[in-house]
GROMACS .gro file of C-alpha atoms in nm:
model
  318
    1MET     CA    1  -4.173   4.660   1.630
    2VAL     CA    2  -4.418   4.665   1.330
    3LEU     CA    3  -4.259   4.580   0.994
    4ASP     CA    4  -4.401   4.700   0.667
    5LEU     CA    5  -4.211   4.528   0.392
    6ASP     CA    6  -4.338   4.452   0.048
    7HIS     CA    7  -4.060   4.218  -0.029
    8PHE     CA    8  -3.729   4.108   0.137
    9ALA     CA    9  -3.501   3.843   0.017
   10VAL     CA   10  -3.172   3.680   0.111
   11PRO     CA   11  -3.025   3.524  -0.198
   12VAL     CA   12  -2.842   3.198  -0.171
   13GLY     CA   13  -2.459   3.244  -0.139
   14SER     CA   14  -2.498   3.623  -0.037
   15LEU     CA   15  -2.404   3.806   0.268
   16LEU     CA   16  -2.671   4.073   0.325
   17ALA     CA   17  -2.645   4.345   0.590
   18VAL     CA   18  -2.942   4.522   0.738
   19VAL     CA   19  -2.855   4.843   0.912
   20GLY     CA   20  -3.064   5.092   1.108
   21HIS     CA   21  -3.118   5.261   1.436
   22ASN     CA   22  -3.241   5.095   1.757
   23GLY     CA   23  -3.609   5.022   1.715
   24SER     CA   24  -3.601   5.019   1.332
   25GLY     CA   25  -3.709   4.657   1.311
   26LYS     CA   26  -3.385   4.465   1.248
   27SER     CA   27  -3.428   4.206   1.530
   28THR     CA   28  -3.795   4.155   1.442
   29LEU     CA   29  -3.698   4.090   1.079
   30LEU     CA   30  -3.445   3.834   1.184
   31ARG     CA   31  -3.694   3.650   1.403
   32LEU     CA   32  -3.929   3.621   1.103
   33LEU     CA   33  -3.657   3.503   0.872
   34ALA     CA   34  -3.557   3.249   1.139
   35LEU     CA   35  -3.911   3.103   1.143
   36LEU     CA   36  -3.952   3.188   1.513
   37GLU     CA   37  -4.236   3.423   1.449
   38ALA     CA   38  -4.500   3.430   1.176
   39PRO     CA   39  -4.605   3.749   0.993
   40THR     CA   40  -4.953   3.883   1.053
   41GLU     CA   41  -4.981   3.940   0.689
   42GLY     CA   42  -4.796   3.791   0.392
   43GLN     CA   43  -4.568   3.489   0.400
   44VAL     CA   44  -4.218   3.362   0.442
   45LEU     CA   45  -4.074   3.151   0.161
   46LEU     CA   46  -3.776   2.906   0.183
   47ASP     CA   47  -3.643   2.804  -0.146
   48GLY     CA   48  -3.950   2.951  -0.307
   49ALA     CA   49  -4.196   2.742  -0.107
   50PRO     CA   50  -4.428   2.900   0.152
   51VAL     CA   51  -4.346   2.823   0.509
   52PRO     CA   52  -4.660   2.740   0.721
   53ARG     CA   53  -4.729   2.951   1.031
   54ARG     CA   54  -4.595   2.656   1.230
   55ALA     CA   55  -4.278   2.572   1.056
   56ALA     CA   56  -4.179   2.206   1.028
   57ALA     CA   57  -3.883   2.099   1.225
   58ALA     CA   58  -3.691   2.012   0.916
   59GLN     CA   59  -3.738   2.370   0.792
   60ARG     CA   60  -3.631   2.526   1.120
   61ARG     CA   61  -3.311   2.324   1.122
   62ARG     CA   62  -3.215   2.477   0.790
   63VAL     CA   63  -3.211   2.831   0.944
   64THR     CA   64  -3.002   2.935   1.244
   65LEU     CA   65  -3.028   3.266   1.431
   66VAL     CA   66  -2.763   3.399   1.655
   67GLU     CA   67  -2.912   3.669   1.878
   68GLN     CA   68  -2.723   3.981   1.999
   69ARG     CA   69  -2.693   3.839   2.355
   70PRO     CA   70  -2.672   3.469   2.288
   71ILE     CA   71  -2.707   3.202   2.567
   72LEU     CA   72  -2.453   2.923   2.603
   73PHE     CA   73  -2.545   2.586   2.731
   74ARG     CA   74  -2.382   2.429   3.041
   75GLY     CA   75  -2.039   2.283   2.999
   76THR     CA   76  -1.733   2.399   2.815
   77VAL     CA   77  -1.688   2.585   2.485
   78LEU     CA   78  -1.619   2.250   2.321
   79ASP     CA   79  -1.948   2.108   2.468
   80ASN     CA   80  -2.131   2.403   2.311
   81LEU     CA   81  -1.974   2.374   1.971
   82GLY     CA   82  -2.059   2.010   1.954
   83PHE     CA   83  -2.412   2.033   2.092
   84GLY     CA   84  -2.602   2.061   1.761
   85LEU     CA   85  -2.381   1.790   1.599
   86ARG     CA   86  -2.440   1.545   1.879
   87ALA     CA   87  -2.818   1.617   1.858
   88ARG     CA   88  -2.798   1.503   1.491
   89GLY     CA   89  -2.645   1.166   1.587
   90ILE     CA   90  -2.293   1.238   1.478
   91ARG     CA   91  -2.026   1.030   1.657
   92ARG     CA   92  -1.829   1.205   1.928
   93THR     CA   93  -1.493   1.170   1.754
   94VAL     CA   94  -1.632   1.332   1.443
   95VAL     CA   95  -1.800   1.598   1.660
   96ASN     CA   96  -1.478   1.686   1.839
   97ARG     CA   97  -1.293   1.714   1.511
   98MET     CA   98  -1.541   1.938   1.350
   99ALA     CA   99  -1.573   2.155   1.662
  100GLY     CA  100  -1.200   2.193   1.677
  101GLU     CA  101  -1.186   2.299   1.311
  102ILE     CA  102  -1.449   2.570   1.352
  103ALA     CA  103  -1.288   2.689   1.675
  104GLU     CA  104  -0.959   2.731   1.507
  105ARG     CA  105  -1.107   2.941   1.223
  106LEU     CA  106  -1.257   3.171   1.474
  107GLY     CA  107  -0.958   3.195   1.706
  108LEU     CA  108  -1.134   2.996   1.981
  109SER     CA  109  -0.901   2.712   2.016
  110PRO     CA  110  -0.746   2.836   2.350
  111LEU     CA  111  -1.100   2.869   2.494
  112LEU     CA  112  -1.229   2.517   2.428
  113GLY     CA  113  -1.193   2.412   2.786
  114ARG     CA  114  -1.347   2.731   2.941
  115ARG     CA  115  -1.709   2.772   3.077
  116ARG     CA  116  -1.945   3.061   3.021
  117HIS     CA  117  -1.839   3.257   3.335
  118GLU     CA  118  -1.479   3.247   3.213
  119LEU     CA  119  -1.569   3.418   2.881
  120SER     CA  120  -1.599   3.786   2.785
  121ASP     CA  121  -1.909   3.901   2.611
  122GLY     CA  122  -1.724   3.919   2.280
  123GLU     CA  123  -1.603   3.566   2.327
  124VAL     CA  124  -1.958   3.442   2.406
  125GLN     CA  125  -2.067   3.597   2.078
  126ARG     CA  126  -1.794   3.421   1.885
  127VAL     CA  127  -1.866   3.083   2.044
  128ALA     CA  128  -2.245   3.136   1.953
  129VAL     CA  129  -2.149   3.200   1.592
  130ALA     CA  130  -1.910   2.900   1.582
  131ARG     CA  131  -2.186   2.679   1.733
  132ALA     CA  132  -2.422   2.788   1.458
  133LEU     CA  133  -2.168   2.733   1.177
  134ALA     CA  134  -2.085   2.394   1.307
  135VAL     CA  135  -2.427   2.247   1.207
  136GLN     CA  136  -2.390   2.399   0.862
  137PRO     CA  137  -2.731   2.573   0.823
  138ASP     CA  138  -2.849   2.681   0.479
  139VAL     CA  139  -2.937   3.026   0.618
  140LEU     CA  140  -2.738   3.205   0.898
  141LEU     CA  141  -2.889   3.506   1.070
  142LEU     CA  142  -2.675   3.716   1.294
  143ASP     CA  143  -2.793   3.997   1.510
  144GLU     CA  144  -2.504   4.239   1.598
  145PRO     CA  145  -2.252   3.959   1.593
  146ALA     CA  146  -1.943   4.182   1.637
  147SER     CA  147  -2.090   4.438   1.880
  148SER     CA  148  -1.871   4.325   2.166
  149ALA     CA  149  -1.570   4.209   1.957
  150ASP     CA  150  -1.237   4.390   1.903
  151ARG     CA  151  -1.124   4.462   1.550
  152ALA     CA  152  -0.917   4.141   1.523
  153ALA     CA  153  -1.199   3.922   1.641
  154ALA     CA  154  -1.451   4.096   1.418
  155GLY     CA  155  -1.211   4.044   1.115
  156ALA     CA  156  -1.173   3.673   1.202
  157LEU     CA  157  -1.552   3.637   1.211
  158TYR     CA  158  -1.611   3.796   0.871
  159ARG     CA  159  -1.327   3.613   0.708
  160THR     CA  160  -1.472   3.288   0.834
  161LEU     CA  161  -1.820   3.379   0.694
  162THR     CA  162  -1.655   3.457   0.364
  163ALA     CA  163  -1.470   3.128   0.354
  164GLU     CA  164  -1.789   2.937   0.450
  165ARG     CA  165  -1.984   3.098   0.166
  166ALA     CA  166  -1.705   3.015  -0.078
  167ALA     CA  167  -1.718   2.651   0.026
  168ARG     CA  168  -2.097   2.598   0.006
  169PRO     CA  169  -2.419   2.777  -0.083
  170LEU     CA  170  -2.476   2.963   0.245
  171ALA     CA  171  -2.709   3.257   0.276
  172VAL     CA  172  -2.609   3.510   0.547
  173CYS     CA  173  -2.811   3.805   0.687
  174ILE     CA  174  -2.651   4.029   0.947
  175ALA     CA  175  -2.819   4.306   1.145
  176SER     CA  176  -2.562   4.562   1.251
  177HIS     CA  177  -2.507   4.912   1.368
  178GLN     CA  178  -2.153   4.890   1.244
  179LEU     CA  179  -2.182   5.029   0.894
  180GLU     CA  180  -1.807   5.013   0.833
  181ASP     CA  181  -1.809   4.632   0.872
  182ALA     CA  182  -2.134   4.605   0.675
  183TYR     CA  183  -1.987   4.797   0.382
  184ARG     CA  184  -1.660   4.616   0.390
  185TRP     CA  185  -1.786   4.256   0.397
  186ALA     CA  186  -2.155   4.255   0.265
  187ASP     CA  187  -2.255   4.204  -0.088
  188ASP     CA  188  -2.555   4.441  -0.032
  189ILE     CA  189  -2.677   4.661   0.238
  190ARG     CA  190  -3.046   4.737   0.319
  191ALA     CA  191  -3.143   5.007   0.565
  192LEU     CA  192  -3.450   4.989   0.786
  193ALA     CA  193  -3.620   5.295   0.937
  194GLU     CA  194  -3.936   5.273   1.141
  195GLY     CA  195  -4.007   4.920   1.008
  196ARG     CA  196  -3.976   5.017   0.638
  197LEU     CA  197  -3.696   4.978   0.394
  198SER     CA  198  -3.510   5.306   0.342
  199PRO     CA  199  -3.346   5.403   0.016
  200VAL     CA  200  -3.060   5.579   0.212
  201THR     CA  201  -2.826   5.416   0.465
  202PRO     CA  202  -2.779   5.582   0.801
  203GLU     CA  203  -2.464   5.749   0.686
  204ASN     CA  204  -2.325   5.922   0.392
  205LEU     CA  205  -2.105   5.678   0.189
  206PHE     CA  206  -1.873   5.756  -0.111
  207ARG     CA  207  -1.641   5.546  -0.309
  208VAL     CA  208  -1.325   5.737  -0.394
  209ASP     CA  209  -0.969   5.713  -0.508
  210LEU     CA  210  -0.740   5.874  -0.254
  211PRO     CA  211  -0.441   6.050  -0.403
  212ALA     CA  212  -0.084   5.978  -0.309
  213GLY     CA  213   0.087   6.218  -0.080
  214THR     CA  214   0.263   6.251   0.256
  215GLY     CA  215   0.051   6.529   0.417
  216GLU     CA  216  -0.208   6.457   0.692
  217THR     CA  217  -0.492   6.604   0.495
  218LYS     CA  218  -0.594   6.480   0.149
  219HIS     CA  219  -0.868   6.588  -0.085
  220ALA     CA  220  -1.086   6.331  -0.253
  221ARG     CA  221  -1.317   6.418  -0.548
  222VAL     CA  222  -1.678   6.324  -0.491
  223GLY     CA  223  -1.919   6.443  -0.755
  224THR     CA  224  -1.853   6.816  -0.808
  225ILE     CA  225  -1.680   6.876  -0.476
  226ASP     CA  226  -1.362   6.791  -0.298
  227LEU     CA  227  -1.378   6.635   0.051
  228ALA     CA  228  -1.096   6.702   0.290
  229VAL     CA  229  -1.000   6.393   0.482
  230MET     CA  230  -0.730   6.303   0.730
  231THR     CA  231  -0.566   5.975   0.629
  232ASP     CA  232  -0.250   5.821   0.519
  233ARG     CA  233  -0.432   5.581   0.285
  234THR     CA  234  -0.402   5.590  -0.093
  235GLY     CA  235  -0.607   5.433  -0.374
  236PRO     CA  236  -0.958   5.299  -0.366
  237ALA     CA  237  -1.140   5.360  -0.043
  238VAL     CA  238  -1.486   5.436   0.096
  239LEU     CA  239  -1.555   5.758   0.288
  240ALA     CA  240  -1.833   5.790   0.543
  241VAL     CA  241  -1.946   6.122   0.679
  242PRO     CA  242  -2.150   6.066   1.000
  243PRO     CA  243  -2.468   6.286   0.981
  244THR     CA  244  -2.436   6.378   1.344
  245ASP     CA  245  -2.094   6.531   1.276
  246ILE     CA  246  -2.221   6.780   1.011
  247PHE     CA  247  -2.284   7.123   1.147
  248VAL     CA  248  -2.589   7.289   0.981
  249SER     CA  249  -2.627   7.667   0.934
  250ARG     CA  250  -2.798   7.915   0.702
  251GLU     CA  251  -2.472   8.094   0.625
  252ALA     CA  252  -2.104   8.014   0.650
  253LEU     CA  253  -1.974   8.075   1.009
  254PRO     CA  254  -1.618   8.114   1.132
  255SER     CA  255  -1.487   7.761   1.214
  256SER     CA  256  -1.195   7.523   1.187
  257ALA     CA  257  -1.396   7.292   0.961
  258ARG     CA  258  -1.207   7.212   0.638
  259ASN     CA  259  -1.527   7.092   0.465
  260VAL     CA  260  -1.774   7.377   0.410
  261PHE     CA  261  -2.039   7.342   0.144
  262THR     CA  262  -2.330   7.565   0.041
  263GLY     CA  263  -2.636   7.428  -0.122
  264ARG     CA  264  -3.008   7.386  -0.102
  265ILE     CA  265  -3.223   7.156   0.125
  266THR     CA  266  -3.409   6.899  -0.070
  267ARG     CA  267  -3.581   6.717   0.211
  268VAL     CA  268  -3.648   6.764   0.585
  269ALA     CA  269  -3.783   6.460   0.769
  270ALA     CA  270  -3.857   6.381   1.134
  271GLN     CA  271  -3.713   6.028   1.185
  272ARG     CA  272  -3.801   5.994   1.559
  273PRO     CA  273  -3.916   6.225   1.834
  274GLY     CA  274  -3.685   6.521   1.865
  275VAL     CA  275  -3.460   6.421   1.568
  276VAL     CA  276  -3.471   6.567   1.217
  277HIS     CA  277  -3.275   6.453   0.911
  278VAL     CA  278  -3.190   6.721   0.668
  279THR     CA  279  -3.095   6.628   0.316
  280ALA     CA  280  -2.919   6.890   0.098
  281ASP     CA  281  -2.772   6.917  -0.248
  282VAL     CA  282  -2.426   7.065  -0.192
  283GLY     CA  283  -2.274   6.928  -0.515
  284ILE     CA  284  -2.344   6.580  -0.373
  285GLU     CA  285  -2.646   6.461  -0.164
  286LEU     CA  286  -2.549   6.477   0.211
  287VAL     CA  287  -2.767   6.395   0.502
  288ALA     CA  288  -2.723   6.583   0.843
  289VAL     CA  289  -2.904   6.510   1.172
  290VAL     CA  290  -3.021   6.806   1.389
  291THR     CA  291  -3.250   6.838   1.678
  292ALA     CA  292  -3.613   6.940   1.611
  293GLU     CA  293  -3.556   7.261   1.806
  294ALA     CA  294  -3.258   7.352   1.583
  295ALA     CA  295  -3.453   7.269   1.265
  296ARG     CA  296  -3.735   7.516   1.388
  297ASP     CA  297  -3.483   7.784   1.492
  298LEU     CA  298  -3.311   7.773   1.153
  299ALA     CA  299  -3.634   7.748   0.971
  300LEU     CA  300  -3.506   7.462   0.767
  301ALA     CA  301  -3.732   7.379   0.481
  302PRO     CA  302  -3.706   7.234   0.126
  303ASP     CA  303  -3.549   7.463  -0.127
  304SER     CA  304  -3.407   7.694   0.138
  305PRO     CA  305  -3.033   7.776   0.133
  306VAL     CA  306  -2.805   7.582   0.372
  307VAL     CA  307  -2.445   7.544   0.470
  308PHE     CA  308  -2.307   7.205   0.573
  309SER     CA  309  -1.971   7.206   0.767
  310PHE     CA  310  -1.760   6.929   0.907
  311LYS     CA  311  -1.405   6.863   1.002
  312ALA     CA  312  -1.160   6.656   0.795
  313SER     CA  313  -1.109   6.442   1.103
  314ALA     CA  314  -1.486   6.352   1.103
  315VAL     CA  315  -1.466   6.169   0.766
  316ARG     CA  316  -1.420   5.800   0.834
  317VAL     CA  317  -1.200   5.600   0.584
  318PHE     CA  318  -1.232   5.227   0.521
   0.00000   0.00000   0.00000
């Protein structure tokens, strides 16, 4: 994947999330940041100092990348967690203590005696993250670290990262498809599209205050419109409207959708073959995804009228 970035920085002490579709350049960006690849143009800086095309071993040790499908070494989970520490000459008693501590924080203590073939994909990911944290890098890069984890394991992972950042100046950059986790745990979110930074994240996100009430459907004020949402939550929340769940038409059509908004198209952009993003001002800016064929059949073009419809159940709350 070709990246075309003027500038990209991961501040010390931050947790930065990079989101985007498959093929957007997330993994390539992480490999550049991990000093595993060198850019064809420009340079990578570490603490403000340029990194040579062949990074020194001391520089590489400060940055750790956990890839989406990590490989564990031979031996047990405990052996894996202690590998980097032993390589640094730390005594085995200290290694076992440190490995046990990080295992407990990530809920891996019951797995310390297991080997790779006895672990699920989600457990392998957590072991790889724990192995990376054990050596206390200055920069931690994670490629889809919770893609195979259940909600409890993902929560434990992100809470551990939060605690680690509070204890020392650790910079974390995560590439993820899971925008809900990114928005909940990250200090900042950057979106990549076709190798470039995008000003819009892949989904429509809105901070709201959900009213009290006992009904299944609530209405949250966003800009000049009210979004209908199915939730029992109250108070501050974030609403996400998946672009693929928005039905696009030129006029209002009979449907069970509780959210029906009329507006004008502000932008039509082909993002990848056969897929078109339609941005409209309907009192707020919303982005919908349609097929290229549908865009042609509806004659969707900037400044033309449009109706966006979606069900209350399509709105995600977190």
